[in-house]
Coordinates of N, CA and C in Angstrom, one line a residue:
V255 N 0.9 -1.2 0.0 CA 0.0 0.0 0.0 C 0.9 1.2 0.0
T256 N 0.9 1.9 -1.1 CA 1.8 3.1 -1.2 C 0.9 4.3 -1.6
I257 N 1.1 5.4 -0.8 CA 0.3 6.6 -1.0 C 1.4 7.7 -1.1
N258 N 1.4 8.4 -2.2 CA 2.4 9.5 -2.4 C 3.8 9.1 -2.1
G259 N 4.1 7.9 -2.6 CA 5.5 7.4 -2.4 C 5.8 6.8 -1.0
V260 N 4.8 6.8 -0.1 CA 5.0 6.3 1.2 C 4.4 4.9 1.3
K261 N 5.2 4.0 1.8 CA 4.8 2.6 2.0 C 4.3 2.4 3.4
W262 N 3.0 2.3 3.6 CA 2.4 2.2 4.9 C 2.5 0.8 5.5
G263 N 3.3 0.6 6.5 CA 3.5 -0.8 7.1 C 2.2 -1.5 7.5
R264 N 1.3 -0.8 8.2 CA 0.1 -1.4 8.6 C -0.8 -1.8 7.5
G265 N -0.9 -1.0 6.5 CA -1.7 -1.3 5.3 C -1.1 -2.5 4.5
I266 N 0.2 -2.6 4.4 CA 0.8 -3.7 3.8 C 0.6 -5.0 4.6
G267 N 0.6 -4.8 5.9 CA 0.4 -6.0 6.8 C -1.0 -6.6 6.6
W268 N -2.0 -5.7 6.6 CA -3.4 -6.2 6.5 C -3.6 -6.8 5.1
M269 N -2.9 -6.3 4.1 CA -3.0 -6.9 2.8 C -2.4 -8.3 2.8
L270 N -1.2 -8.4 3.4 CA -0.6 -9.7 3.5 C -1.5 -10.7 4.3
L271 N -2.1 -10.3 5.4 CA -2.9 -11.1 6.2 C -4.2 -11.6 5.3
A272 N -4.7 -10.7 4.6 CA -5.9 -11.0 3.7 C -5.5 -12.1 2.7
C273 N -4.4 -11.9 2.0 CA -3.9 -12.8 1.0 C -3.6 -14.2 1.6
A274 N -2.9 -14.2 2.7 CA -2.5 -15.5 3.4 C -3.8 -16.2 3.9
N275 N -4.7 -15.5 4.5 CA -5.9 -16.1 5.0 C -6.8 -16.6 3.8
F276 N -6.9 -15.9 2.8 CA -7.7 -16.3 1.6 C -7.1 -17.6 1.1
L277 N -5.8 -17.7 0.9 CA -5.2 -18.9 0.4 C -5.4 -20.1 1.3
L278 N -5.2 -19.8 2.6 CA -5.4 -20.9 3.6 C -6.9 -21.4 3.6
H279 N -7.8 -20.5 3.6 CA -9.2 -20.9 3.7 C -9.8 -21.4 2.4
T280 N -9.2 -21.2 1.3 CA -9.8 -21.7 0.1 C -8.9 -22.8 -0.6
R281 N -8.0 -23.3 0.1 CA -7.1 -24.3 -0.5 C -7.8 -25.6 -1.0
D282 N -8.9 -25.9 -0.3 CA -9.7 -27.1 -0.7 C -11.0 -26.8 -1.3
N283 N -11.2 -25.5 -1.7 CA -12.5 -25.0 -2.3 C -12.4 -25.0 -3.8
N284 N -13.1 -25.9 -4.4 CA -13.1 -26.0 -5.8 C -13.9 -24.9 -6.5
D285 N -14.6 -24.1 -5.7 CA -15.4 -22.9 -6.3 C -14.5 -21.7 -6.6
V286 N -13.3 -21.7 -6.1 CA -12.3 -20.6 -6.3 C -11.5 -21.0 -7.5
S287 N -11.4 -20.1 -8.5 CA -10.7 -20.4 -9.7 C -9.2 -20.5 -9.4
T288 N -8.6 -21.3 -10.2 CA -7.1 -21.5 -10.2 C -6.4 -20.2 -10.5
T289 N -7.0 -19.4 -11.4 CA -6.5 -18.1 -11.8 C -6.5 -17.2 -10.7
M290 N -7.6 -17.1 -9.9 CA -7.6 -16.2 -8.8 C -6.6 -16.6 -7.7
R291 N -6.5 -17.9 -7.4 CA -5.6 -18.3 -6.4 C -4.1 -18.0 -6.9
S292 N -3.9 -18.2 -8.1 CA -2.5 -17.9 -8.7 C -2.2 -16.4 -8.6
E293 N -3.2 -15.6 -8.9 CA -2.9 -14.1 -8.8 C -2.7 -13.7 -7.3
I294 N -3.4 -14.2 -6.4 CA -3.2 -13.9 -5.0 C -1.9 -14.5 -4.5
T295 N -1.6 -15.7 -4.9 CA -0.3 -16.2 -4.5 C 0.9 -15.4 -5.0
S296 N 0.8 -14.9 -6.3 CA 1.8 -14.1 -6.8 C 1.9 -12.7 -6.1
L297 N 0.8 -12.2 -5.7 CA 0.7 -10.9 -5.0 C 1.4 -11.1 -3.6
L298 N 1.0 -12.2 -2.9 CA 1.6 -12.4 -1.6 C 3.2 -12.6 -1.7
D299 N 3.6 -13.4 -2.7 CA 5.0 -13.7 -2.9 C 5.8 -12.4 -3.2
L300 N 5.2 -11.6 -4.1 CA 5.8 -10.3 -4.5 C 6.0 -9.4 -3.3
Q301 N 5.0 -9.3 -2.5 CA 5.0 -8.4 -1.3 C 6.1 -8.9 -0.3
L302 N 6.1 -10.2 -0.1 CA 7.1 -10.8 0.9 C 8.5 -10.5 0.4
V303 N 8.8 -10.8 -0.8 CA 10.1 -10.6 -1.4 C 10.5 -9.1 -1.3
N304 N 9.6 -8.2 -1.7 CA 9.9 -6.8 -1.7 C 10.1 -6.2 -0.2
L305 N 9.4 -6.8 0.7 CA 9.5 -6.3 2.1 C 10.9 -6.6 2.7
V306 N 11.5 -7.6 2.3 CA 12.8 -8.0 2.9 C 13.8 -6.9 2.8
D307 N 13.8 -6.1 1.7 CA 14.7 -5.0 1.5 C 14.5 -3.9 2.6
Y308 N 13.3 -3.8 3.2 CA 13.0 -2.8 4.1 C 13.1 -3.2 5.6
Q309 N 13.4 -4.5 5.8 CA 13.5 -4.9 7.2 C 14.7 -4.3 7.9
R310 N 14.5 -3.9 9.1 CA 15.6 -3.2 9.9 C 16.5 -4.3 10.4
D311 N 17.7 -3.9 10.8 CA 18.7 -4.8 11.4 C 18.1 -5.5 12.6
T312 N 17.2 -4.9 13.3 CA 16.6 -5.5 14.5 C 15.7 -6.6 14.2
G313 N 15.2 -6.6 13.0 CA 14.2 -7.6 12.6 C 12.8 -7.0 12.4
A314 N 12.6 -5.8 12.9 CA 11.3 -5.2 12.8 C 11.1 -4.5 11.4
F315 N 9.9 -4.2 11.1 CA 9.6 -3.3 10.0 C 9.0 -2.0 10.6
G316 N 9.1 -0.9 9.8 CA 8.6 0.4 10.3 C 7.2 0.7 10.0
N317 N 6.6 1.6 10.8 CA 5.2 2.1 10.4 C 5.2 2.6 9.0
V318 N 6.2 3.4 8.6 CA 6.3 3.8 7.3 C 7.5 2.9 6.8
V319 N 7.3 2.0 6.0 CA 8.3 1.0 5.7 C 9.5 1.6 5.0
N320 N 9.4 2.6 4.2 CA 10.5 3.1 3.5 C 11.1 4.4 4.1
L321 N 10.8 4.6 5.4 CA 11.3 5.7 6.2 C 12.0 5.2 7.5
H322 N 13.3 5.1 7.5 CA 14.0 4.5 8.6 C 13.7 5.1 10.0
S323 N 13.4 6.4 10.0 CA 13.2 7.1 11.3 C 11.8 6.8 11.8
S324 N 10.9 6.1 11.1 CA 9.6 5.7 11.5 C 9.6 4.7 12.6
P325 N 8.7 4.8 13.6 CA 8.7 3.8 14.7 C 8.5 2.4 14.2
D326 N 9.0 1.4 15.0 CA 8.8 0.0 14.7 C 7.3 -0.3 14.6
E327 N 6.9 -1.3 13.8 CA 5.5 -1.6 13.5 C 5.3 -3.1 13.9
T328 N 4.6 -3.3 15.0 CA 4.3 -4.7 15.4 C 3.4 -5.4 14.5
S329 N 2.4 -4.7 14.0 CA 1.4 -5.3 13.1 C 2.0 -5.9 11.9
L330 N 2.8 -5.1 11.1 CA 3.4 -5.7 9.9 C 4.4 -6.8 10.2
T331 N 5.2 -6.6 11.3 CA 6.2 -7.5 11.6 C 5.6 -8.9 12.0
S332 N 4.5 -8.8 12.8 CA 3.8 -10.1 13.2 C 3.2 -10.7 12.0
V333 N 2.5 -10.0 11.1 CA 1.8 -10.5 10.0 C 2.7 -11.0 8.9
F334 N 3.9 -10.4 8.9 CA 5.0 -10.9 8.0 C 5.3 -12.4 8.3
V335 N 5.6 -12.6 9.6 CA 6.0 -13.9 10.1 C 4.8 -14.9 9.8
F336 N 3.6 -14.5 10.1 CA 2.4 -15.4 9.8 C 2.3 -15.7 8.4
S337 N 2.5 -14.7 7.5 CA 2.3 -14.9 6.1 C 3.4 -15.8 5.5
V338 N 4.6 -15.7 5.9 CA 5.7 -16.5 5.5 C 5.4 -18.0 5.9
G339 N 4.9 -18.1 7.1 CA 4.6 -19.5 7.6 C 3.4 -20.1 6.8
A340 N 2.4 -19.2 6.5 CA 1.3 -19.7 5.8 C 1.7 -20.1 4.4
A341 N 2.6 -19.3 3.8 CA 3.1 -19.6 2.4 C 3.8 -21.0 2.4
K342 N 4.7 -21.2 3.4 CA 5.4 -22.5 3.5 C 4.4 -23.6 3.7
F343 N 3.4 -23.4 4.5 CA 2.4 -24.5 4.8 C 1.7 -24.8 3.5
L344 N 1.4 -23.8 2.7 CA 0.7 -24.0 1.4 C 1.6 -24.6 0.3
G345 N 2.9 -24.7 0.6 CA 3.8 -25.2 -0.4 C 4.2 -24.2 -1.5
I346 N 4.1 -22.9 -1.1 CA 4.6 -21.8 -2.0 C 6.1 -21.7 -1.8
S347 N 6.8 -21.8 -2.9 CA 8.2 -21.7 -2.9 C 8.7 -20.3 -2.5
L348 N 9.5 -20.3 -1.4 CA 10.0 -19.0 -0.9 C 11.5 -19.0 -1.0
S349 N 12.0 -17.8 -1.3 CA 13.5 -17.6 -1.3 C 14.0 -17.7 0.1
P350 N 15.2 -18.2 0.2 CA 15.9 -18.3 1.6 C 15.9 -17.0 2.3
N351 N 16.1 -15.8 1.6 CA 16.1 -14.6 2.3 C 14.8 -14.2 3.0
V352 N 13.7 -14.6 2.4 CA 12.4 -14.4 3.0 C 12.2 -15.2 4.2
K353 N 12.6 -16.5 4.2 CA 12.5 -17.3 5.4 C 13.4 -16.8 6.5
D354 N 14.6 -16.3 6.1 CA 15.6 -15.8 7.1 C 15.0 -14.5 7.7
A355 N 14.3 -13.7 6.9 CA 13.7 -12.4 7.4 C 12.6 -12.7 8.4
A356 N 11.9 -13.8 8.1 CA 10.8 -14.2 9.1 C 11.4 -14.6 10.4
G357 N 12.5 -15.3 10.4 CA 13.2 -15.7 11.6 C 13.7 -14.6 12.4
T358 N 14.3 -13.6 11.7 CA 14.8 -12.4 12.3 C 13.6 -11.5 12.9
A359 N 12.5 -11.5 12.2 CA 11.3 -10.8 12.7 C 10.8 -11.5 14.0
W360 N 10.8 -12.8 13.9 CA 10.3 -13.5 15.1 C 11.2 -13.3 16.3
M361 N 12.5 -13.2 16.1 CA 13.4 -12.9 17.2 C 13.1 -11.5 17.8
W362 N 12.8 -10.6 16.9 CA 12.5 -9.2 17.4 C 11.2 -9.3 18.2
L363 N 10.2 -10.0 17.7 CA 8.9 -10.1 18.4 C 9.0 -10.7 19.7
N364 N 9.9 -11.7 19.9 CA 10.1 -12.4 21.1 C 10.8 -11.4 22.2
G365 N 11.3 -10.3 21.7 CA 11.9 -9.4 22.6 C 10.9 -8.3 23.1
R366 N 9.7 -8.4 22.6 CA 8.6 -7.5 23.0 C 7.9 -8.1 24.2
T367 N 7.3 -7.3 25.0 CA 6.4 -7.8 26.1 C 5.0 -7.3 25.9
V368 N 4.1 -8.2 25.9 CA 2.7 -7.9 25.8 C 2.1 -7.6 27.2
D369 N 1.5 -6.5 27.4 CA 0.9 -6.1 28.6 C -0.5 -5.6 28.4
G370 N -1.5 -6.4 28.7 CA -2.8 -6.0 28.4 C -3.0 -6.1 26.9
L371 N -3.3 -5.0 26.3 CA -3.5 -4.9 24.8 C -2.3 -4.2 24.1
S372 N -1.3 -3.8 24.8 CA -0.2 -3.1 24.1 C 1.1 -4.0 24.1
V373 N 1.9 -3.6 23.2 CA 3.2 -4.3 23.0 C 4.3 -3.3 23.3
S374 N 5.3 -3.7 24.1 CA 6.3 -2.7 24.5 C 7.1 -2.2 23.3
D375 N 7.6 -1.0 23.4 CA 8.5 -0.4 22.4 C 7.9 -0.2 21.0
T376 N 6.6 -0.3 20.9 CA 6.0 -0.1 19.6 C 4.8 0.9 19.8
C377 N 4.3 1.2 18.6 CA 3.1 2.2 18.7 C 1.8 1.4 18.7
G378 N 0.8 2.1 19.1 CA -0.5 1.5 19.1 C -1.3 2.0 17.9
P379 N -2.6 1.8 17.8 CA -3.4 2.2 16.7 C -3.4 3.7 16.5
Q380 N -3.3 4.1 15.3 CA -3.4 5.5 14.9 C -4.3 5.8 13.8
N381 N -4.8 7.0 13.7 CA -5.6 7.4 12.6 C -4.7 7.5 11.4
M382 N -5.1 7.0 10.2 CA -4.2 7.1 9.0 C -4.2 8.5 8.5
S383 N -3.1 8.9 8.0 CA -2.9 10.2 7.4 C -2.0 10.0 6.1
T384 N -2.1 10.8 5.2 CA -1.2 10.7 4.0 C 0.0 11.5 4.2
D385 N 0.1 12.2 5.3 CA 1.3 13.0 5.6 C 2.2 12.3 6.6
V386 N 3.4 11.9 6.1 CA 4.3 11.1 6.9 C 4.7 11.8 8.2
D387 N 5.0 13.1 8.1 CA 5.5 13.8 9.3 C 4.4 13.9 10.3
D388 N 3.1 14.1 9.9 CA 2.0 14.1 10.8 C 1.8 12.8 11.5
Y389 N 1.9 11.7 10.7 CA 1.7 10.4 11.2 C 2.8 10.0 12.3
D390 N 4.0 10.2 12.0 CA 5.1 9.9 12.9 C 5.0 10.8 14.2
T391 N 4.6 12.0 14.0 CA 4.5 12.9 15.2 C 3.5 12.5 16.2
N392 N 2.4 11.9 15.7 CA 1.3 11.5 16.5 C 1.3 10.1 17.0
V393 N 2.4 9.3 16.7 CA 2.5 7.9 17.2 C 2.8 7.9 18.7
S394 N 2.1 7.1 19.4 CA 2.3 7.0 20.8 C 2.2 5.6 21.3
L395 N 2.7 5.3 22.4 CA 2.6 3.9 23.0 C 1.3 3.8 23.7
V396 N 0.3 3.4 22.9 CA -1.1 3.2 23.4 C -1.5 1.8 23.2
S397 N -2.7 1.5 23.8 CA -3.2 0.1 23.7 C -3.5 -0.2 22.2
G398 N -3.2 -1.4 21.9 CA -3.4 -1.9 20.5 C -3.7 -3.4 20.6
P399 N -3.8 -4.0 19.4 CA -4.1 -5.5 19.3 C -2.9 -6.4 19.6
G400 N -2.1 -6.1 20.6 CA -0.9 -6.8 20.8 C -1.0 -8.3 20.9
P401 N -1.9 -8.8 21.8 CA -2.0 -10.3 21.9 C -2.4 -11.0 20.6
A402 N -3.3 -10.4 19.9 CA -3.8 -11.0 18.6 C -2.6 -11.0 17.6
L403 N -1.8 -9.9 17.5 CA -0.7 -9.9 16.6 C 0.4 -10.9 17.0
M404 N 0.6 -11.1 18.3 CA 1.6 -12.1 18.7 C 1.1 -13.5 18.4
L405 N -0.2 -13.7 18.5 CA -0.8 -15.0 18.2 C -0.6 -15.3 16.7
W406 N -0.9 -14.3 15.8 CA -0.7 -14.5 14.4 C 0.8 -14.9 14.2
A407 N 1.7 -14.1 14.8 CA 3.1 -14.4 14.6 C 3.5 -15.8 15.1
S408 N 3.0 -16.2 16.2 CA 3.3 -17.5 16.8 C 2.8 -18.6 15.9
I409 N 1.6 -18.4 15.3 CA 1.2 -19.4 14.3 C 2.1 -19.5 13.1
G410 N 2.6 -18.4 12.6 CA 3.5 -18.4 11.5 C 4.8 -19.0 11.9
A411 N 5.3 -18.7 13.1 CA 6.6 -19.3 13.6 C 6.5 -20.8 13.7
N412 N 5.3 -21.2 14.2 CA 5.1 -22.7 14.4 C 5.1 -23.3 13.0
L413 N 4.5 -22.7 12.0 CA 4.5 -23.3 10.6 C 5.9 -23.3 10.0
L414 N 6.7 -22.4 10.5 CA 8.1 -22.3 10.0 C 9.1 -23.1 10.9
S415 N 8.5 -23.8 11.9 CA 9.3 -24.5 12.9 C 10.4 -23.7 13.6
L416 N 10.0 -22.4 13.9 CA 10.9 -21.5 14.7 C 10.6 -21.8 16.1
A417 N 11.5 -21.3 17.0 CA 11.4 -21.5 18.4 C 10.0 -21.1 18.9
V418 N 9.5 -21.8 19.9 CA 8.2 -21.5 20.5 C 8.3 -20.1 21.2
L419 N 7.2 -19.4 21.2 CA 7.1 -18.1 21.8 C 7.4 -18.3 23.3
S420 N 8.2 -17.5 23.8 CA 8.5 -17.5 25.2 C 7.3 -17.0 26.0
N421 N 7.4 -17.0 27.3 CA 6.3 -16.6 28.2 C 6.2 -15.1 28.3
R422 N 6.4 -14.4 27.2 CA 6.3 -12.9 27.2 C 4.9 -12.4 27.1
I423 N 3.9 -13.2 26.8 CA 2.6 -12.8 26.7 C 2.0 -12.9 28.2
G424 N 1.7 -11.7 28.7 CA 1.2 -11.6 30.1 C -0.3 -11.9 30.1
N425 N -0.9 -11.4 31.1 CA -2.3 -11.5 31.4 C -3.1 -10.7 30.3
C426 N -3.8 -11.4 29.4 CA -4.5 -10.7 28.4 C -6.0 -10.7 28.7
A427 N -6.4 -10.9 29.9 CA -7.8 -11.0 30.2 C -8.4 -9.6 30.2

């Protein structure tokens, strides 16, 4: 998802999640055309390969993927791990650098602590804006869908046979 040259991490993440879930939930459905599945598989693969170039040394992706000063983005990072795991599960051929990137992202996620609905050292939900400066200025550490995102990531990590999530998920009640 690119608006005015800005690659929005959360938007890309939700697109990845939609593609991966569509492919997972329709793999045995004869009503879905082979052409449609092929197009969505290609889109998923293309996005995963392109994202690797924007992964930070820490393993995270940014809110604004192509702006290094942008805060770390738990949503995209979590969904990236899930989507790579789903692709492997579905038998989609992945380049080694995509698998390695998922492992690095998983290690970064394991360094976060989930407390209630927020994830440490990351930003919470924000209103979307097309102005990068405005978006980054208003990012704050507020409650977000942390446990759900960590669950998506742990499913992907399991599918990739990565280490099991440590006990970093606290009380999510």
